[in-house]
mmCIF file of C-alpha atoms and ligand atoms in Angstrom:
data_model
loop_
_atom_site.group_PDB
_atom_site.id
_atom_site.type_symbol
_atom_site.label_atom_id
_atom_site.label_comp_id
_atom_site.label_asym_id
_atom_site.label_seq_id
_atom_site.Cartn_x
_atom_site.Cartn_y
_atom_site.Cartn_z
ATOM 1 C CA MET G 160 0.000 0.000 0.000
ATOM 2 C CA VAL G 161 2.186 2.834 -1.208
ATOM 3 C CA PHE G 162 1.574 5.986 -3.152
ATOM 4 C CA PRO G 163 0.920 6.370 -6.073
ATOM 5 C CA GLU G 164 -0.710 2.903 -6.354
ATOM 6 C CA TYR G 165 -2.692 3.522 -3.190
ATOM 7 C CA ARG G 166 -4.502 6.828 -2.889
ATOM 8 C CA PRO G 167 -6.653 7.142 0.276
ATOM 9 C CA ARG G 168 -8.494 10.109 -1.258
ATOM 10 C CA ARG G 169 -10.176 7.774 -3.794
ATOM 11 C CA LEU G 170 -12.678 6.707 -1.160
ATOM 12 C CA ARG G 171 -13.380 10.214 0.090
ATOM 13 C CA ARG G 172 -14.607 11.766 -3.134
ATOM 14 C CA ASN G 173 -18.318 11.879 -2.523
ATOM 15 C CA ASN G 174 -21.003 11.251 0.056
ATOM 16 C CA ALA G 175 -21.921 7.786 -1.176
ATOM 17 C CA LEU G 176 -18.344 6.564 -1.073
ATOM 18 C CA ARG G 177 -17.774 8.053 2.374
ATOM 19 C CA SER G 178 -20.981 6.398 3.578
ATOM 20 C CA LEU G 179 -19.860 3.017 2.307
ATOM 21 C CA VAL G 180 -16.572 3.047 4.151
ATOM 22 C CA ARG G 181 -17.686 4.805 7.351
ATOM 23 C CA GLU G 182 -16.546 2.809 10.378
ATOM 24 C CA ASN G 183 -18.665 4.218 13.183
ATOM 25 C CA HIS G 184 -22.294 5.269 13.411
ATOM 26 C CA LEU G 185 -24.518 6.938 15.929
ATOM 27 C CA SER G 186 -28.052 5.744 16.526
ATOM 28 C CA ALA G 187 -30.822 7.240 18.611
ATOM 29 C CA GLY G 188 -31.433 3.885 20.307
ATOM 30 C CA GLN G 189 -28.012 4.064 21.949
ATOM 31 C CA LEU G 190 -28.436 7.565 23.319
ATOM 32 C CA ILE G 191 -29.737 8.198 26.828
ATOM 33 C CA TYR G 192 -31.374 11.529 27.641
ATOM 34 C CA PRO G 193 -31.032 12.898 31.199
ATOM 35 C CA LEU G 194 -34.143 14.335 32.852
ATOM 36 C CA PHE G 195 -34.155 16.623 35.903
ATOM 37 C CA ILE G 196 -37.346 16.366 37.935
ATOM 38 C CA VAL G 197 -38.395 19.134 40.312
ATOM 39 C CA PRO G 198 -41.323 19.566 42.719
ATOM 40 C CA GLY G 199 -44.334 21.644 41.763
ATOM 41 C CA LYS G 200 -46.753 21.791 38.876
ATOM 42 C CA LYS G 201 -46.350 22.983 35.310
ATOM 43 C CA VAL G 202 -42.659 23.661 35.891
ATOM 44 C CA ARG G 203 -40.526 23.833 32.780
ATOM 45 C CA GLU G 204 -37.543 25.999 33.556
ATOM 46 C CA GLN G 205 -34.500 26.221 31.393
ATOM 47 C CA ILE G 206 -31.160 25.612 33.097
ATOM 48 C CA VAL G 207 -29.148 28.782 32.583
ATOM 49 C CA SER G 208 -25.804 27.112 31.906
ATOM 50 C CA MET G 209 -27.395 24.344 29.802
ATOM 51 C CA PRO G 210 -29.462 26.040 27.090
ATOM 52 C CA GLY G 211 -32.167 23.734 25.733
ATOM 53 C CA VAL G 212 -32.241 21.562 28.870
ATOM 54 C CA PHE G 213 -35.128 22.002 31.295
ATOM 55 C CA ARG G 214 -36.021 21.105 34.838
ATOM 56 C CA LEU G 215 -39.463 19.530 34.690
ATOM 57 C CA SER G 216 -42.211 18.819 37.185
ATOM 58 C CA VAL G 217 -43.792 15.366 37.151
ATOM 59 C CA ASP G 218 -46.858 16.502 35.161
ATOM 60 C CA GLN G 219 -44.568 17.498 32.250
ATOM 61 C CA LEU G 220 -43.111 14.034 31.833
ATOM 62 C CA ALA G 221 -45.765 12.428 29.653
ATOM 63 C CA GLY G 222 -45.288 15.121 27.003
ATOM 64 C CA GLU G 223 -41.530 14.861 27.267
ATOM 65 C CA ALA G 224 -41.635 11.072 26.873
ATOM 66 C CA LYS G 225 -43.793 11.387 23.783
ATOM 67 C CA GLU G 226 -41.328 13.776 22.180
ATOM 68 C CA LEU G 227 -38.376 11.499 22.971
ATOM 69 C CA LEU G 228 -40.034 8.352 21.659
ATOM 70 C CA GLY G 229 -41.078 10.257 18.544
ATOM 71 C CA LEU G 230 -37.406 10.973 17.911
ATOM 72 C CA GLY G 231 -36.426 7.339 18.434
ATOM 73 C CA ILE G 232 -34.868 7.941 21.859
ATOM 74 C CA THR G 233 -35.936 5.001 23.982
ATOM 75 C CA SER G 234 -33.983 5.533 27.231
ATOM 76 C CA VAL G 235 -33.822 8.235 29.879
ATOM 77 C CA ILE G 236 -31.846 8.650 33.086
ATOM 78 C CA LEU G 237 -33.625 10.407 35.944
ATOM 79 C CA PHE G 238 -32.263 12.883 38.486
ATOM 80 C CA GLY G 239 -34.469 14.284 41.220
ATOM 81 C CA ILE G 240 -34.376 17.534 43.147
ATOM 82 C CA PRO G 241 -36.374 16.926 46.338
ATOM 83 C CA GLU G 242 -38.513 19.374 48.323
ATOM 84 C CA LYS G 243 -36.407 18.863 51.419
ATOM 85 C CA LYS G 244 -32.869 17.695 52.077
ATOM 86 C CA ASP G 245 -31.459 16.234 55.278
ATOM 87 C CA GLY G 246 -28.234 14.842 56.690
ATOM 88 C CA ALA G 247 -28.946 11.243 55.690
ATOM 89 C CA GLY G 248 -30.404 11.917 52.244
ATOM 90 C CA SER G 249 -33.592 10.130 53.248
ATOM 91 C CA GLY G 250 -35.559 11.719 50.403
ATOM 92 C CA ALA G 251 -33.602 9.457 48.059
ATOM 93 C CA HIS G 252 -35.513 6.355 49.136
ATOM 94 C CA ALA G 253 -38.834 7.895 50.151
ATOM 95 C CA LYS G 254 -41.699 5.889 48.729
ATOM 96 C CA ASP G 255 -43.286 9.094 47.544
ATOM 97 C CA GLY G 256 -39.985 10.782 46.679
ATOM 98 C CA ILE G 257 -39.558 12.926 43.610
ATOM 99 C CA VAL G 258 -37.881 10.264 41.464
ATOM 100 C CA GLN G 259 -40.262 7.533 42.625
ATOM 101 C CA ARG G 260 -43.221 9.693 41.561
ATOM 102 C CA ALA G 261 -41.565 10.464 38.245
ATOM 103 C CA ILE G 262 -40.973 6.772 37.571
ATOM 104 C CA ARG G 263 -44.605 5.887 38.258
ATOM 105 C CA GLU G 264 -45.804 8.695 36.013
ATOM 106 C CA LEU G 265 -43.509 7.683 33.137
ATOM 107 C CA LYS G 266 -44.332 3.992 33.525
ATOM 108 C CA SER G 267 -48.050 4.654 33.300
ATOM 109 C CA LYS G 268 -47.894 7.199 30.457
ATOM 110 C CA ALA G 269 -45.035 5.835 28.363
ATOM 111 C CA PRO G 270 -44.438 2.185 29.272
ATOM 112 C CA GLU G 271 -42.109 1.572 26.337
ATOM 113 C CA LEU G 272 -39.570 4.149 27.544
ATOM 114 C CA LEU G 273 -36.634 2.538 29.400
ATOM 115 C CA ILE G 274 -36.197 4.198 32.773
ATOM 116 C CA ILE G 275 -32.718 4.317 34.224
ATOM 117 C CA THR G 276 -32.257 6.020 37.585
ATOM 118 C CA ASP G 277 -29.164 7.714 38.929
ATOM 119 C CA VAL G 278 -28.578 6.261 42.388
ATOM 120 C CA CYS G 279 -26.771 8.795 44.566
ATOM 121 C CA LEU G 280 -27.412 10.827 47.679
ATOM 122 C CA CYS G 281 -25.888 14.194 46.757
ATOM 123 C CA GLU G 282 -29.157 15.720 45.558
ATOM 124 C CA TYR G 283 -30.802 14.640 48.827
ATOM 125 C CA THR G 284 -28.259 15.530 51.503
ATOM 126 C CA ASP G 285 -28.207 19.018 53.027
ATOM 127 C CA HIS G 286 -24.387 18.952 52.938
ATOM 128 C CA GLY G 287 -24.305 17.980 49.248
ATOM 129 C CA HIS G 288 -21.957 15.007 49.609
ATOM 130 C CA CYS G 289 -22.743 11.662 48.000
ATOM 131 C CA GLY G 290 -22.980 9.755 51.257
ATOM 132 C CA PHE G 291 -23.521 9.692 54.991
ATOM 133 C CA LEU G 292 -21.114 11.813 57.024
ATOM 134 C CA ILE G 293 -19.315 10.669 60.145
ATOM 135 C CA ASN G 294 -16.889 13.262 61.559
ATOM 136 C CA ASN G 295 -17.243 15.274 58.375
ATOM 137 C CA GLU G 296 -16.082 12.385 56.220
ATOM 138 C CA VAL G 297 -18.257 10.343 53.900
ATOM 139 C CA ASP G 298 -18.572 6.974 55.608
ATOM 140 C CA ASN G 299 -18.452 4.283 52.976
ATOM 141 C CA ASP G 300 -20.185 1.362 54.630
ATOM 142 C CA THR G 301 -23.045 3.311 56.206
ATOM 143 C CA THR G 302 -23.688 4.870 52.829
ATOM 144 C CA LEU G 303 -23.943 1.463 51.141
ATOM 145 C CA GLU G 304 -27.076 0.598 53.072
ATOM 146 C CA ILE G 305 -28.794 3.849 52.102
ATOM 147 C CA LEU G 306 -27.785 3.394 48.460
ATOM 148 C CA ALA G 307 -29.166 -0.136 48.354
ATOM 149 C CA LYS G 308 -32.428 1.074 49.867
ATOM 150 C CA THR G 309 -32.565 3.848 47.274
ATOM 151 C CA ALA G 310 -31.947 1.515 44.340
ATOM 152 C CA LEU G 311 -34.582 -0.890 45.626
ATOM 153 C CA SER G 312 -37.146 1.898 46.043
ATOM 154 C CA HIS G 313 -36.531 3.002 42.444
ATOM 155 C CA VAL G 314 -37.066 -0.518 41.176
ATOM 156 C CA GLN G 315 -40.158 -0.988 43.311
ATOM 157 C CA ALA G 316 -41.544 2.187 41.740
ATOM 158 C CA GLY G 317 -40.891 0.656 38.300
ATOM 159 C CA ALA G 318 -37.357 1.591 37.230
ATOM 160 C CA ASP G 319 -35.864 -0.697 34.570
ATOM 161 C CA VAL G 320 -32.149 -0.112 35.267
ATOM 162 C CA VAL G 321 -30.290 1.425 38.218
ATOM 163 C CA ALA G 322 -27.110 3.452 37.809
ATOM 164 C CA PRO G 323 -25.090 4.077 40.994
ATOM 165 C CA SER G 324 -22.956 7.219 40.625
ATOM 166 C CA ASP G 325 -21.680 7.768 44.150
ATOM 167 C CA MET G 326 -18.268 6.028 43.842
ATOM 168 C CA MET G 327 -18.490 4.252 47.201
ATOM 169 C CA ASP G 328 -16.546 0.979 47.372
ATOM 170 C CA GLY G 329 -18.717 -2.119 47.250
ATOM 171 C CA ARG G 330 -21.959 -0.446 46.203
ATOM 172 C CA VAL G 331 -22.563 -2.673 43.186
ATOM 173 C CA SER G 332 -22.579 -5.887 45.229
ATOM 174 C CA GLU G 333 -24.681 -4.282 47.958
ATOM 175 C CA ILE G 334 -27.255 -3.109 45.417
ATOM 176 C CA ARG G 335 -27.186 -6.436 43.542
ATOM 177 C CA ALA G 336 -27.864 -8.302 46.791
ATOM 178 C CA ALA G 337 -30.724 -5.997 47.803
ATOM 179 C CA LEU G 338 -32.368 -6.345 44.400
ATOM 180 C CA ASP G 339 -31.954 -10.116 44.291
ATOM 181 C CA GLU G 340 -33.329 -10.607 47.804
ATOM 182 C CA ASN G 341 -36.440 -8.809 46.661
ATOM 183 C CA ASN G 342 -36.897 -10.837 43.482
ATOM 184 C CA HIS G 343 -35.509 -8.200 41.154
ATOM 185 C CA GLU G 344 -32.721 -10.373 39.800
ATOM 186 C CA MET G 345 -33.548 -9.298 36.228
ATOM 187 C CA ILE G 346 -32.871 -5.590 36.807
ATOM 188 C CA PRO G 347 -29.490 -4.573 35.319
ATOM 189 C CA ILE G 348 -26.968 -2.353 37.076
ATOM 190 C CA MET G 349 -25.254 0.264 34.929
ATOM 191 C CA SER G 350 -22.341 1.237 37.115
ATOM 192 C CA TYR G 351 -20.605 4.579 36.957
ATOM 193 C CA ALA G 352 -17.510 2.413 37.323
ATOM 194 C CA VAL G 353 -14.954 5.051 36.414
ATOM 195 C CA LYS G 354 -16.057 8.460 37.556
ATOM 196 C CA TYR G 355 -13.489 11.207 37.880
ATOM 197 C CA ALA G 356 -13.491 14.147 40.294
ATOM 198 C CA SER G 357 -14.123 16.574 37.464
ATOM 199 C CA ALA G 358 -14.773 20.276 37.001
ATOM 200 C CA PHE G 359 -16.939 19.300 34.024
ATOM 201 C CA TYR G 360 -19.849 18.621 36.424
ATOM 202 C CA GLY G 361 -20.234 22.319 37.269
ATOM 203 C CA PRO G 362 -23.460 23.100 35.383
ATOM 204 C CA PHE G 363 -25.070 19.859 36.599
ATOM 205 C CA ARG G 364 -24.479 20.824 40.191
ATOM 206 C CA ASP G 365 -26.389 24.048 39.591
ATOM 207 C CA ALA G 366 -29.168 22.145 37.827
ATOM 208 C CA ALA G 367 -29.463 19.505 40.531
ATOM 209 C CA GLU G 368 -28.548 21.774 43.453
ATOM 210 C CA CYS G 369 -25.989 19.285 44.686
ATOM 211 C CA ALA G 370 -22.680 21.129 45.044
ATOM 212 C CA PRO G 371 -20.913 20.013 48.244
ATOM 213 C CA GLN G 372 -21.319 22.605 51.006
ATOM 214 C CA PHE G 373 -17.747 22.018 52.202
ATOM 215 C CA GLY G 374 -14.738 20.318 50.704
ATOM 216 C CA ASP G 375 -14.969 18.460 47.428
ATOM 217 C CA ARG G 376 -15.540 14.950 46.082
ATOM 218 C CA ARG G 377 -11.902 13.957 45.675
ATOM 219 C CA GLY G 378 -12.151 11.603 48.640
ATOM 220 C CA TYR G 379 -14.373 9.274 46.621
ATOM 221 C CA GLN G 380 -14.264 10.209 42.932
ATOM 222 C CA MET G 381 -11.167 9.331 40.906
ATOM 223 C CA ASP G 382 -8.076 11.449 40.375
ATOM 224 C CA PRO G 383 -8.012 12.709 36.747
ATOM 225 C CA ALA G 384 -4.317 11.806 36.596
ATOM 226 C CA ASN G 385 -4.981 8.067 36.867
ATOM 227 C CA SER G 386 -5.686 5.492 34.193
ATOM 228 C CA ARG G 387 -4.463 2.116 35.540
ATOM 229 C CA GLU G 388 -6.737 2.682 38.491
ATOM 230 C CA ALA G 389 -9.678 2.862 36.074
ATOM 231 C CA LEU G 390 -9.120 -0.776 35.198
ATOM 232 C CA ARG G 391 -9.071 -1.768 38.863
ATOM 233 C CA GLU G 392 -12.317 0.116 39.473
ATOM 234 C CA ALA G 393 -13.957 -1.509 36.462
ATOM 235 C CA THR G 394 -12.704 -4.987 37.411
ATOM 236 C CA LEU G 395 -14.191 -4.620 40.878
ATOM 237 C CA ASP G 396 -17.560 -3.606 39.476
ATOM 238 C CA VAL G 397 -17.595 -6.490 37.008
ATOM 239 C CA ASP G 398 -16.794 -8.911 39.826
ATOM 240 C CA GLU G 399 -19.532 -7.388 41.965
ATOM 241 C CA GLY G 400 -22.120 -7.906 39.234
ATOM 242 C CA ALA G 401 -22.291 -4.763 37.108
ATOM 243 C CA ASP G 402 -23.958 -5.311 33.721
ATOM 244 C CA ILE G 403 -22.814 -2.106 32.007
ATOM 245 C CA LEU G 404 -19.655 -0.106 32.767
ATOM 246 C CA MET G 405 -19.667 3.653 32.498
ATOM 247 C CA VAL G 406 -16.887 6.186 32.090
ATOM 248 C CA LYS G 407 -17.534 9.789 33.079
ATOM 249 C CA PRO G 408 -16.866 12.457 31.820
ATOM 250 C CA ALA G 409 -16.370 11.425 28.190
ATOM 251 C CA LEU G 410 -14.354 13.813 26.036
ATOM 252 C CA ALA G 411 -11.395 14.336 28.350
ATOM 253 C CA TYR G 412 -11.318 10.583 29.074
ATOM 254 C CA LEU G 413 -11.516 8.977 25.626
ATOM 255 C CA ASP G 414 -8.358 7.015 26.426
ATOM 256 C CA ILE G 415 -10.132 5.450 29.395
ATOM 257 C CA ILE G 416 -13.153 4.513 27.271
ATOM 258 C CA ALA G 417 -10.801 2.874 24.762
ATOM 259 C CA LYS G 418 -9.009 0.977 27.537
ATOM 260 C CA LEU G 419 -12.220 -0.377 28.997
ATOM 261 C CA ARG G 420 -13.404 -1.356 25.518
ATOM 262 C CA GLU G 421 -10.204 -3.337 25.033
ATOM 263 C CA GLU G 422 -10.091 -4.986 28.441
ATOM 264 C CA PHE G 423 -13.733 -5.949 28.977
ATOM 265 C CA ASP G 424 -16.328 -7.600 26.812
ATOM 266 C CA MET G 425 -19.210 -5.882 28.577
ATOM 267 C CA PRO G 426 -21.214 -2.978 27.189
ATOM 268 C CA VAL G 427 -19.437 0.322 27.809
ATOM 269 C CA ALA G 428 -21.313 3.569 28.362
ATOM 270 C CA ALA G 429 -19.930 7.096 28.405
ATOM 271 C CA TYR G 430 -21.450 10.206 29.941
ATOM 272 C CA GLN G 431 -20.966 13.404 27.964
ATOM 273 C CA VAL G 432 -21.495 15.589 31.010
ATOM 274 C CA SER G 433 -22.981 19.014 31.634
ATOM 275 C CA GLY G 434 -19.721 20.961 31.268
ATOM 276 C CA GLU G 435 -18.989 19.332 27.921
ATOM 277 C CA TYR G 436 -22.447 20.350 26.724
ATOM 278 C CA ALA G 437 -22.205 23.867 28.175
ATOM 279 C CA MET G 438 -18.840 24.582 26.526
ATOM 280 C CA ILE G 439 -20.113 23.631 23.086
ATOM 281 C CA LYS G 440 -23.385 25.531 23.500
ATOM 282 C CA ALA G 441 -21.670 28.667 24.791
ATOM 283 C CA ALA G 442 -19.079 28.796 22.039
ATOM 284 C CA ALA G 443 -21.748 28.105 19.414
ATOM 285 C CA GLU G 444 -23.952 30.896 20.793
ATOM 286 C CA LYS G 445 -21.043 33.272 20.391
ATOM 287 C CA GLY G 446 -20.680 32.135 16.819
ATOM 288 C CA TRP G 447 -17.167 30.889 17.452
ATOM 289 C CA ILE G 448 -17.794 27.278 16.457
ATOM 290 C CA ASP G 449 -20.370 25.335 14.471
ATOM 291 C CA GLY G 450 -22.300 23.762 17.349
ATOM 292 C CA GLU G 451 -24.072 21.095 15.281
ATOM 293 C CA ARG G 452 -20.901 19.796 13.721
ATOM 294 C CA ILE G 453 -19.024 19.815 17.021
ATOM 295 C CA MET G 454 -21.908 17.929 18.620
ATOM 296 C CA ARG G 455 -21.664 15.244 15.948
ATOM 297 C CA GLU G 456 -17.880 15.155 16.013
ATOM 298 C CA THR G 457 -17.639 14.786 19.800
ATOM 299 C CA LEU G 458 -20.341 12.118 19.916
ATOM 300 C CA LEU G 459 -18.611 10.218 17.114
ATOM 301 C CA SER G 460 -15.297 10.460 18.944
ATOM 302 C CA ILE G 461 -16.912 8.849 21.993
ATOM 303 C CA LYS G 462 -18.276 6.068 19.767
ATOM 304 C CA ARG G 463 -14.959 5.628 18.027
ATOM 305 C CA ALA G 464 -13.184 5.346 21.368
ATOM 306 C CA GLY G 465 -15.391 2.353 22.060
ATOM 307 C CA ALA G 466 -18.566 3.398 23.880
ATOM 308 C CA ASP G 467 -21.730 1.538 22.909
ATOM 309 C CA ILE G 468 -24.029 3.792 24.890
ATOM 310 C CA ILE G 469 -23.808 7.575 25.263
ATOM 311 C CA ILE G 470 -25.609 9.621 27.886
ATOM 312 C CA THR G 471 -25.884 13.106 26.447
ATOM 313 C CA TYR G 472 -27.863 16.342 26.747
ATOM 314 C CA PHE G 473 -27.560 16.479 22.946
ATOM 315 C CA ALA G 474 -29.670 13.321 22.534
ATOM 316 C CA LYS G 475 -32.661 15.155 21.071
ATOM 317 C CA ASP G 476 -30.608 17.350 18.734
ATOM 318 C CA MET G 477 -28.569 14.391 17.570
ATOM 319 C CA ALA G 478 -31.657 12.235 17.040
ATOM 320 C CA LYS G 479 -33.219 15.009 14.954
ATOM 321 C CA GLU G 480 -30.133 15.175 12.827
ATOM 322 C CA LEU G 481 -30.069 11.406 12.376
ATOM 323 C CA ARG G 482 -33.701 11.522 11.291
ATOM 324 C CA GLY G 483 -32.938 14.064 8.604
ATOM 325 C CA GLN G 484 -30.051 12.030 7.363
ATOM 326 C CA TYR G 485 -31.797 8.735 7.009
ATOM 327 C CA THR G 486 -35.337 9.568 5.910
HETATM 328 C C1 PBG T 697 -24.051 12.473 41.128
HETATM 329 C C2 PBG T 697 -23.926 12.827 39.694
HETATM 330 C C3 PBG T 697 -23.261 13.927 39.160
HETATM 331 C C4 PBG T 697 -23.442 13.839 37.768
HETATM 332 C C5 PBG T 697 -24.222 12.717 37.507
HETATM 333 N N1 PBG T 697 -24.483 12.105 38.708
HETATM 334 C C6 PBG T 697 -22.575 15.051 39.806
HETATM 335 C C7 PBG T 697 -21.388 14.885 40.633
HETATM 336 O O1 PBG T 697 -20.841 13.806 40.818
HETATM 337 O O2 PBG T 697 -20.977 15.906 41.174
HETATM 338 C C8 PBG T 697 -22.891 14.796 36.757
HETATM 339 C C9 PBG T 697 -23.576 14.830 35.439
HETATM 340 C C10 PBG T 697 -23.238 15.986 34.599
HETATM 341 O O3 PBG T 697 -22.361 16.815 34.899
HETATM 342 O O4 PBG T 697 -23.861 16.107 33.527
HETATM 343 N N2 PBG T 697 -25.365 12.253 41.504
#
């Protein structure tokens, strides 16, 4: 394969040729759209740092689900902002909690939509940390019990998949055991196996009102400098019974996605987080970049790195674009 016999440009000359030899594709069925649920009625408020993304009250969900399904998006991940927070994050597993109500509403109005729930305490604790505090430190093993209770309450309300995002050690096996003991052995766990302590979560923390009131999350989330450790984290979660492994954030961690893809034969998910979305939207609003093309290019890069599933605030925009392309 040497020039001039081989000319790579031959296969790039027109759309049809490029289509034929394209190696990676995006599809709406592999995108997951995050939903933020807030108390109240008829609430549909745009998140300032995430243009186009809204915080919705439960009564808005049926309409939202219809729009998503119409676009071919069949999965959502739910985050709740409760009325009240407390030290133990008890709103997370309340039978009538915000996420539990949202799940029941979605299940009754749009049963074909796959409901994944984020299992974490940070939206529910008054201190904003992802677990139970003892002497101002997040206590791992006490937190496990609350997380398992939370996951179980989501599933009892009708959730299809649970996604623990707290980064406590041992949470996957604790959740697996709680689900199995209650005859929910068929509910998959999508583990945020490799979650970094990242500044890219900034806009989300405003949206979900879950910024830590003191300190930061570096005592439980991973150090951005580490990659071998990602494999240890993922191995643990596989051994504990995770069904899907997630890497988060996505764009700054494509190497980690590629590593997991190589090392494990399980489905790999990647979360294109709030800061990634906000940066693209802000620069596009200023007219400094072509937002649509950068959306497509970043999502493709995540695919190319090896993710099967992508959680993204661009899901609707991307699905619309895919529609246009293929119909
Ligand atoms: C924790 C959680 C966070 C995100 C998803 N789940 C925030 C955090 O760990 O601080 C971030 C998602 C995003 O930035 O889009 N419940």
